[in-house]
Amino acid sequence: MVKDVRLEDIDFRSVLERIPAITYVSQIADPDRGPLIYVSPQSKAILGYQEEWLDDITLWDQILHPDDRDDVLAESSESHRTGSQWNRDYRLIARDGSIVWIRDHATLVRDDDGRPRHWHGVMLDITAQKQAQDALLESESRYRAVIEQIPAITYVIQSDEPGKLIFISPQVEALLGIPAERWLATPGVWASRLHPDDRDRVLAGEAESRESEAHYSAEYRLIAADGRVVWFRDEARLVRDPEGRPLLWQGVMLEITTSKQVEEARRESEAAYRAIVENIPAVVYIARPDDDSTTLYVSPQIERMLGYTQQEWLEQPDMWMELLHDDDREQVLAAHDLHNETGEPWRAEYRLIAADGHVVWFRDEATLVRDEEGRALFWQGVRLDITDRKTAEEELEIAREELEMRVLERTVQLSEANELMMLEVEERRKAERSHKEAEERYRTLVEQLPAVVYIWRPKGTLAGEKPAHPDTYTSSEIERLLGFTPAEWHSRANFWLERVHPEDRERVWGRTVEVGRTGGVFDAEYRYIARDGRVVWVHDRATPMKKDPSGKPTLYQGVVFDITERKLAEERLRKAEERYRALVEEMPAVVYFWRVDPGVGEGVTPYTSPQIEQLLGYTAEEWVAMDTPWNDRLHPDDSERIIDLSRHCAETGETFDAEYRLLAKDGEIVWTHDRAALVERDASGRPRSYQGVMLDITERKRAEAQLREAESLYRSLVEQIPAWTYIESAGGGSRRPRMLYVSPQIESILGYTASETLRDPDAWKKRLHPEDRERALAADRATEESGEPFDLEYRLLARDGRVVWVHSKAVLIRDDEGRPRYWQGVTFDITRQKETEEELRSWYELLMSRASEQEERLRETEETLK
């Protein structure tokens, strides 16, 4: 054990004047701190003042930084009044005008009777530390601002405690009406706010993603505090520690209610049109205008009518031609070729052979759909089963033929009339062939300084051995700091080193050896383990006092300050900065900062998070280094619209919110949902900077495109067939049926628009022909009561007064429990057919009249011959 240096051997003045800090003594008389009766010479080096302190009692007040003066003077007065220890960080303005951060510790020294004598204090220059701390604070603040200002909710969940939120950004309150503090304090808030219809699916997906550690992505609804339903797109990924162990889940939630509403409306539209097409009592189809009449689409009713499934029909595009009845094939195909050439609407009646071999008569009507340049695209058509009508017509034809035979059998004299009648019948048949973010004093000064003062002789250090550190002197402040008396602290050579925290020991020892050899200044921050086990952070600074002839240091003077509170604060700040940085740079979205250039109304992007590489293939450094990366990568079709929107926001300060395409580094097209909010304005109030977030929505856009195509297909099917379709609510009891939908073709047939028809609940009744009203209303009531299909031919009055014959068919659509929902129907214009039938009837009656006349003449002749 190395023997301590005797106290009488210590030059305490030297101690005070060599420690790397300013020591001072102030009178107690003046309650406002002064006058000072001693200031160590270090004040000259640090602040540029020495004798001035003793000559001017107001110097300290004068050089206090203006921003700190009021608070510091108030706290100083309070400390003098109460006698409590003074401990404060503040700024002083040095002689050369520079700003120096000071950590000032002072203790009230009392006489043996307990009366106040002097204040003894020490000032440490902590400017460098403050600068580092400010930089850290700025960094933390910047990243916090990023998280708290991007127009999306970011969150962090503990990986080993499913559902335990450890952070959620404040935007959650604006979107859902529930403060972030409540989300963090109350486990299970998220799950409890899930929409009932999404809960099982979302919880199962979240559990599966957590178990597999795969990227989580979902769209779902949450119920806000006020009951609103809010849609979110939620993306999260697992963040691991340096050893690869799961650490936490980092996620971002973007509110997508508006886009979901649009998507839902589109889906409902597609479903409505699909329902119309697949429920009308007729076959709807699309065919190419080619020689084979290739089928592109056929509605599922084809199976009910002919026994062939929709798939079978599409797998054999020309099945229609194959199933034509032999007796109709030549004539129908010839007419089909003619209509392909002329583009005239197609109307025809013919027979098809069903899967079971029976014959089905159809009325087929189609129109040729053309593009904007007039090129033929496809035939849009509808086929109606008219077998019952044809059967009745055939029976009538048989009856006619029988009658003709009787006439021929009765007289050869009617041959001329019979020939005429046959010509008329042939003419009739031809007409029927057209259908979707002082030593004692100085010793007292030393012993009562609120810091540990020590003298150290680095003997062992030069030999490469562990030194007795310190082997000369340590002030009694060591007991307050770490709980060990000076005697205990000197009990063995390496006691001090043993109390250094294990994680700092090697570093501190290395620095001790280095300054023992070189004579440099020892300056380090490290941890000690106190007697009671506490971890105490210290700032240890020592400078060489003596050197041997060779220039090697033989004695060091040092001072140790307790900086635990500062370190704890810095650690909290560092963790916060790391957390917010992680939130920004690991969320499954690109975060960026956009500064507006007031000269051009556009701007630059000084920061983009690294996720840009995942999205577009460019590193964040590459992206920021480019002059106008965003503008240059906009898809040509979106460029003008999006640049105009960004300029508008740069001028007005409005939120930028858009969906558009970007071209990735490899040329791929990436759809993004980009939302940026204004976070700063300049002195004139003009928008200065925005904070934004971009999400990859490529997959959703692909799905929407498919949905639009489907909706377009079914809308086209409904609105281009040569008949009008309608949906009417089901009546019953006190419910009055009302029209829910009418396709636009009604205008071309009756002259009334679809909107006019929907506005007037009684439109259909008003347009019924007087002679058919009772019959049509009776049939409507009967089918409403029975639920049987509605099938009726009757007359309607058009806007211009024309009488229009229609054939209307409708079927009742029921829900899963069998309750009536609505009627789905289709109405055809059969005026031309009726006119033809009327002409035939007239010819038939004329024929019958002539036959009767001939028969009468024959009878008269027979009578004469008798």
PDB file of N, CA and C in Angstrom, residues 706-746:
ATOM      1  N   GLN A 706     -58.611  -3.876 -62.032  1.00  0.00           N
ATOM      2  CA  GLN A 706     -59.400  -5.061 -62.365  1.00  0.00           C
ATOM      3  C   GLN A 706     -60.869  -4.831 -62.057  1.00  0.00           C
ATOM      4  N   LEU A 707     -61.118  -4.145 -60.903  1.00  0.00           N
ATOM      5  CA  LEU A 707     -62.490  -3.869 -60.516  1.00  0.00           C
ATOM      6  C   LEU A 707     -63.165  -2.937 -61.521  1.00  0.00           C
ATOM      7  N   ARG A 708     -62.412  -1.920 -61.998  1.00  0.00           N
ATOM      8  CA  ARG A 708     -62.987  -1.004 -62.986  1.00  0.00           C
ATOM      9  C   ARG A 708     -63.316  -1.721 -64.280  1.00  0.00           C
ATOM     10  N   GLU A 709     -62.420  -2.642 -64.668  1.00  0.00           N
ATOM     11  CA  GLU A 709     -62.680  -3.385 -65.897  1.00  0.00           C
ATOM     12  C   GLU A 709     -63.950  -4.213 -65.787  1.00  0.00           C
ATOM     13  N   ALA A 710     -64.087  -4.871 -64.613  1.00  0.00           N
ATOM     14  CA  ALA A 710     -65.278  -5.691 -64.416  1.00  0.00           C
ATOM     15  C   ALA A 710     -66.534  -4.825 -64.419  1.00  0.00           C
ATOM     16  N   GLU A 711     -66.460  -3.678 -63.709  1.00  0.00           N
ATOM     17  CA  GLU A 711     -67.616  -2.792 -63.642  1.00  0.00           C
ATOM     18  C   GLU A 711     -67.975  -2.262 -65.026  1.00  0.00           C
ATOM     19  N   SER A 712     -66.926  -1.936 -65.814  1.00  0.00           N
ATOM     20  CA  SER A 712     -67.159  -1.431 -67.163  1.00  0.00           C
ATOM     21  C   SER A 712     -67.825  -2.482 -68.033  1.00  0.00           C
ATOM     22  N   LEU A 713     -67.367  -3.744 -67.902  1.00  0.00           N
ATOM     23  CA  LEU A 713     -67.951  -4.826 -68.683  1.00  0.00           C
ATOM     24  C   LEU A 713     -69.433  -4.967 -68.396  1.00  0.00           C
ATOM     25  N   TYR A 714     -69.774  -5.066 -67.108  1.00  0.00           N
ATOM     26  CA  TYR A 714     -71.168  -5.284 -66.770  1.00  0.00           C
ATOM     27  C   TYR A 714     -72.038  -4.067 -67.048  1.00  0.00           C
ATOM     28  N   ARG A 715     -71.454  -2.843 -66.858  1.00  0.00           N
ATOM     29  CA  ARG A 715     -72.228  -1.643 -67.203  1.00  0.00           C
ATOM     30  C   ARG A 715     -72.524  -1.635 -68.700  1.00  0.00           C
ATOM     31  N   SER A 716     -71.496  -2.007 -69.489  1.00  0.00           N
ATOM     32  CA  SER A 716     -71.681  -2.054 -70.934  1.00  0.00           C
ATOM     33  C   SER A 716     -72.758  -3.063 -71.302  1.00  0.00           C
ATOM     34  N   LEU A 717     -72.717  -4.218 -70.634  1.00  0.00           N
ATOM     35  CA  LEU A 717     -73.708  -5.247 -70.926  1.00  0.00           C
ATOM     36  C   LEU A 717     -75.125  -4.743 -70.673  1.00  0.00           C
ATOM     37  N   VAL A 718     -75.285  -4.038 -69.527  1.00  0.00           N
ATOM     38  CA  VAL A 718     -76.609  -3.562 -69.157  1.00  0.00           C
ATOM     39  C   VAL A 718     -77.089  -2.433 -70.051  1.00  0.00           C
ATOM     40  N   GLU A 719     -76.156  -1.480 -70.373  1.00  0.00           N
ATOM     41  CA  GLU A 719     -76.585  -0.277 -71.048  1.00  0.00           C
ATOM     42  C   GLU A 719     -76.507  -0.312 -72.574  1.00  0.00           C
ATOM     43  N   GLN A 720     -76.109  -1.444 -73.143  1.00  0.00           N
ATOM     44  CA  GLN A 720     -76.017  -1.486 -74.593  1.00  0.00           C
ATOM     45  C   GLN A 720     -76.819  -2.603 -75.244  1.00  0.00           C
ATOM     46  N   ILE A 721     -77.447  -3.444 -74.452  1.00  0.00           N
ATOM     47  CA  ILE A 721     -78.294  -4.459 -75.080  1.00  0.00           C
ATOM     48  C   ILE A 721     -79.517  -3.758 -75.681  1.00  0.00           C
ATOM     49  N   PRO A 722     -80.096  -4.283 -76.722  1.00  0.00           N
ATOM     50  CA  PRO A 722     -81.239  -3.619 -77.368  1.00  0.00           C
ATOM     51  C   PRO A 722     -82.541  -3.856 -76.610  1.00  0.00           C
ATOM     52  N   ALA A 723     -82.563  -3.495 -75.360  1.00  0.00           N
ATOM     53  CA  ALA A 723     -83.743  -3.588 -74.506  1.00  0.00           C
ATOM     54  C   ALA A 723     -83.404  -2.817 -73.248  1.00  0.00           C
ATOM     55  N   TRP A 724     -84.435  -2.391 -72.497  1.00  0.00           N
ATOM     56  CA  TRP A 724     -84.082  -1.721 -71.246  1.00  0.00           C
ATOM     57  C   TRP A 724     -84.262  -2.680 -70.084  1.00  0.00           C
ATOM     58  N   THR A 725     -83.330  -2.574 -69.092  1.00  0.00           N
ATOM     59  CA  THR A 725     -83.398  -3.423 -67.902  1.00  0.00           C
ATOM     60  C   THR A 725     -83.820  -2.552 -66.728  1.00  0.00           C
ATOM     61  N   TYR A 726     -84.397  -3.159 -65.753  1.00  0.00           N
ATOM     62  CA  TYR A 726     -84.850  -2.399 -64.586  1.00  0.00           C
ATOM     63  C   TYR A 726     -84.798  -3.247 -63.324  1.00  0.00           C
ATOM     64  N   ILE A 727     -84.772  -2.540 -62.161  1.00  0.00           N
ATOM     65  CA  ILE A 727     -84.839  -3.188 -60.849  1.00  0.00           C
ATOM     66  C   ILE A 727     -85.943  -2.472 -60.081  1.00  0.00           C
ATOM     67  N   GLU A 728     -86.860  -3.234 -59.549  1.00  0.00           N
ATOM     68  CA  GLU A 728     -87.979  -2.671 -58.800  1.00  0.00           C
ATOM     69  C   GLU A 728     -88.047  -3.341 -57.435  1.00  0.00           C
ATOM     70  N   SER A 729     -88.252  -2.544 -56.364  1.00  0.00           N
ATOM     71  CA  SER A 729     -88.317  -3.127 -55.019  1.00  0.00           C
ATOM     72  C   SER A 729     -89.511  -4.060 -54.950  1.00  0.00           C
ATOM     73  N   ALA A 730     -89.403  -5.051 -54.075  1.00  0.00           N
ATOM     74  CA  ALA A 730     -90.495  -6.002 -53.913  1.00  0.00           C
ATOM     75  C   ALA A 730     -91.555  -5.392 -53.007  1.00  0.00           C
ATOM     76  N   GLY A 731     -92.819  -5.505 -53.374  1.00  0.00           N
ATOM     77  CA  GLY A 731     -93.899  -4.979 -52.551  1.00  0.00           C
ATOM     78  C   GLY A 731     -94.369  -6.022 -51.562  1.00  0.00           C
ATOM     79  N   GLY A 732     -95.523  -5.801 -51.041  1.00  0.00           N
ATOM     80  CA  GLY A 732     -96.082  -6.742 -50.080  1.00  0.00           C
ATOM     81  C   GLY A 732     -96.511  -6.019 -48.825  1.00  0.00           C
ATOM     82  N   GLY A 733     -97.681  -6.338 -48.288  1.00  0.00           N
ATOM     83  CA  GLY A 733     -98.191  -5.651 -47.111  1.00  0.00           C
ATOM     84  C   GLY A 733     -98.414  -4.182 -47.421  1.00  0.00           C
ATOM     85  N   SER A 734     -97.848  -3.311 -46.499  1.00  0.00           N
ATOM     86  CA  SER A 734     -98.011  -1.868 -46.688  1.00  0.00           C
ATOM     87  C   SER A 734     -96.908  -1.272 -47.545  1.00  0.00           C
ATOM     88  N   ARG A 735     -95.937  -2.113 -47.950  1.00  0.00           N
ATOM     89  CA  ARG A 735     -94.840  -1.600 -48.767  1.00  0.00           C
ATOM     90  C   ARG A 735     -95.289  -1.388 -50.201  1.00  0.00           C
ATOM     91  N   ARG A 736     -94.934  -0.224 -50.722  1.00  0.00           N
ATOM     92  CA  ARG A 736     -95.296   0.078 -52.101  1.00  0.00           C
ATOM     93  C   ARG A 736     -94.085  -0.107 -52.999  1.00  0.00           C
ATOM     94  N   PRO A 737     -94.196  -0.899 -54.019  1.00  0.00           N
ATOM     95  CA  PRO A 737     -93.042  -1.109 -54.909  1.00  0.00           C
ATOM     96  C   PRO A 737     -92.588   0.214 -55.508  1.00  0.00           C
ATOM     97  N   ARG A 738     -91.255   0.374 -55.690  1.00  0.00           N
ATOM     98  CA  ARG A 738     -90.743   1.574 -56.345  1.00  0.00           C
ATOM     99  C   ARG A 738     -89.576   1.185 -57.242  1.00  0.00           C
ATOM    100  N   MET A 739     -89.428   1.919 -58.297  1.00  0.00           N
ATOM    101  CA  MET A 739     -88.384   1.632 -59.257  1.00  0.00           C
ATOM    102  C   MET A 739     -87.034   2.074 -58.687  1.00  0.00           C
ATOM    103  N   LEU A 740     -86.007   1.166 -58.648  1.00  0.00           N
ATOM    104  CA  LEU A 740     -84.684   1.449 -58.102  1.00  0.00           C
ATOM    105  C   LEU A 740     -83.665   1.756 -59.204  1.00  0.00           C
ATOM    106  N   TYR A 741     -83.878   1.192 -60.370  1.00  0.00           N
ATOM    107  CA  TYR A 741     -82.935   1.409 -61.473  1.00  0.00           C
ATOM    108  C   TYR A 741     -83.641   1.178 -62.797  1.00  0.00           C
ATOM    109  N   VAL A 742     -83.296   2.026 -63.774  1.00  0.00           N
ATOM    110  CA  VAL A 742     -83.777   1.822 -65.145  1.00  0.00           C
ATOM    111  C   VAL A 742     -82.610   2.141 -66.066  1.00  0.00           C
ATOM    112  N   SER A 743     -82.277   1.268 -66.993  1.00  0.00           N
ATOM    113  CA  SER A 743     -81.148   1.513 -67.892  1.00  0.00           C
ATOM    114  C   SER A 743     -81.526   2.579 -68.927  1.00  0.00           C
ATOM    115  N   PRO A 744     -80.513   3.259 -69.508  1.00  0.00           N
ATOM    116  CA  PRO A 744     -80.793   4.404 -70.392  1.00  0.00           C
ATOM    117  C   PRO A 744     -81.487   4.079 -71.705  1.00  0.00           C
ATOM    118  N   GLN A 745     -81.539   2.798 -72.082  1.00  0.00           N
ATOM    119  CA  GLN A 745     -82.175   2.484 -73.358  1.00  0.00           C
ATOM    120  C   GLN A 745     -83.648   2.868 -73.403  1.00  0.00           C
ATOM    121  N   ILE A 746     -84.268   3.068 -72.232  1.00  0.00           N
ATOM    122  CA  ILE A 746     -85.700   3.405 -72.212  1.00  0.00           C
ATOM    123  C   ILE A 746     -85.972   4.679 -73.005  1.00  0.00           C
TER     124      ILE A 746
END
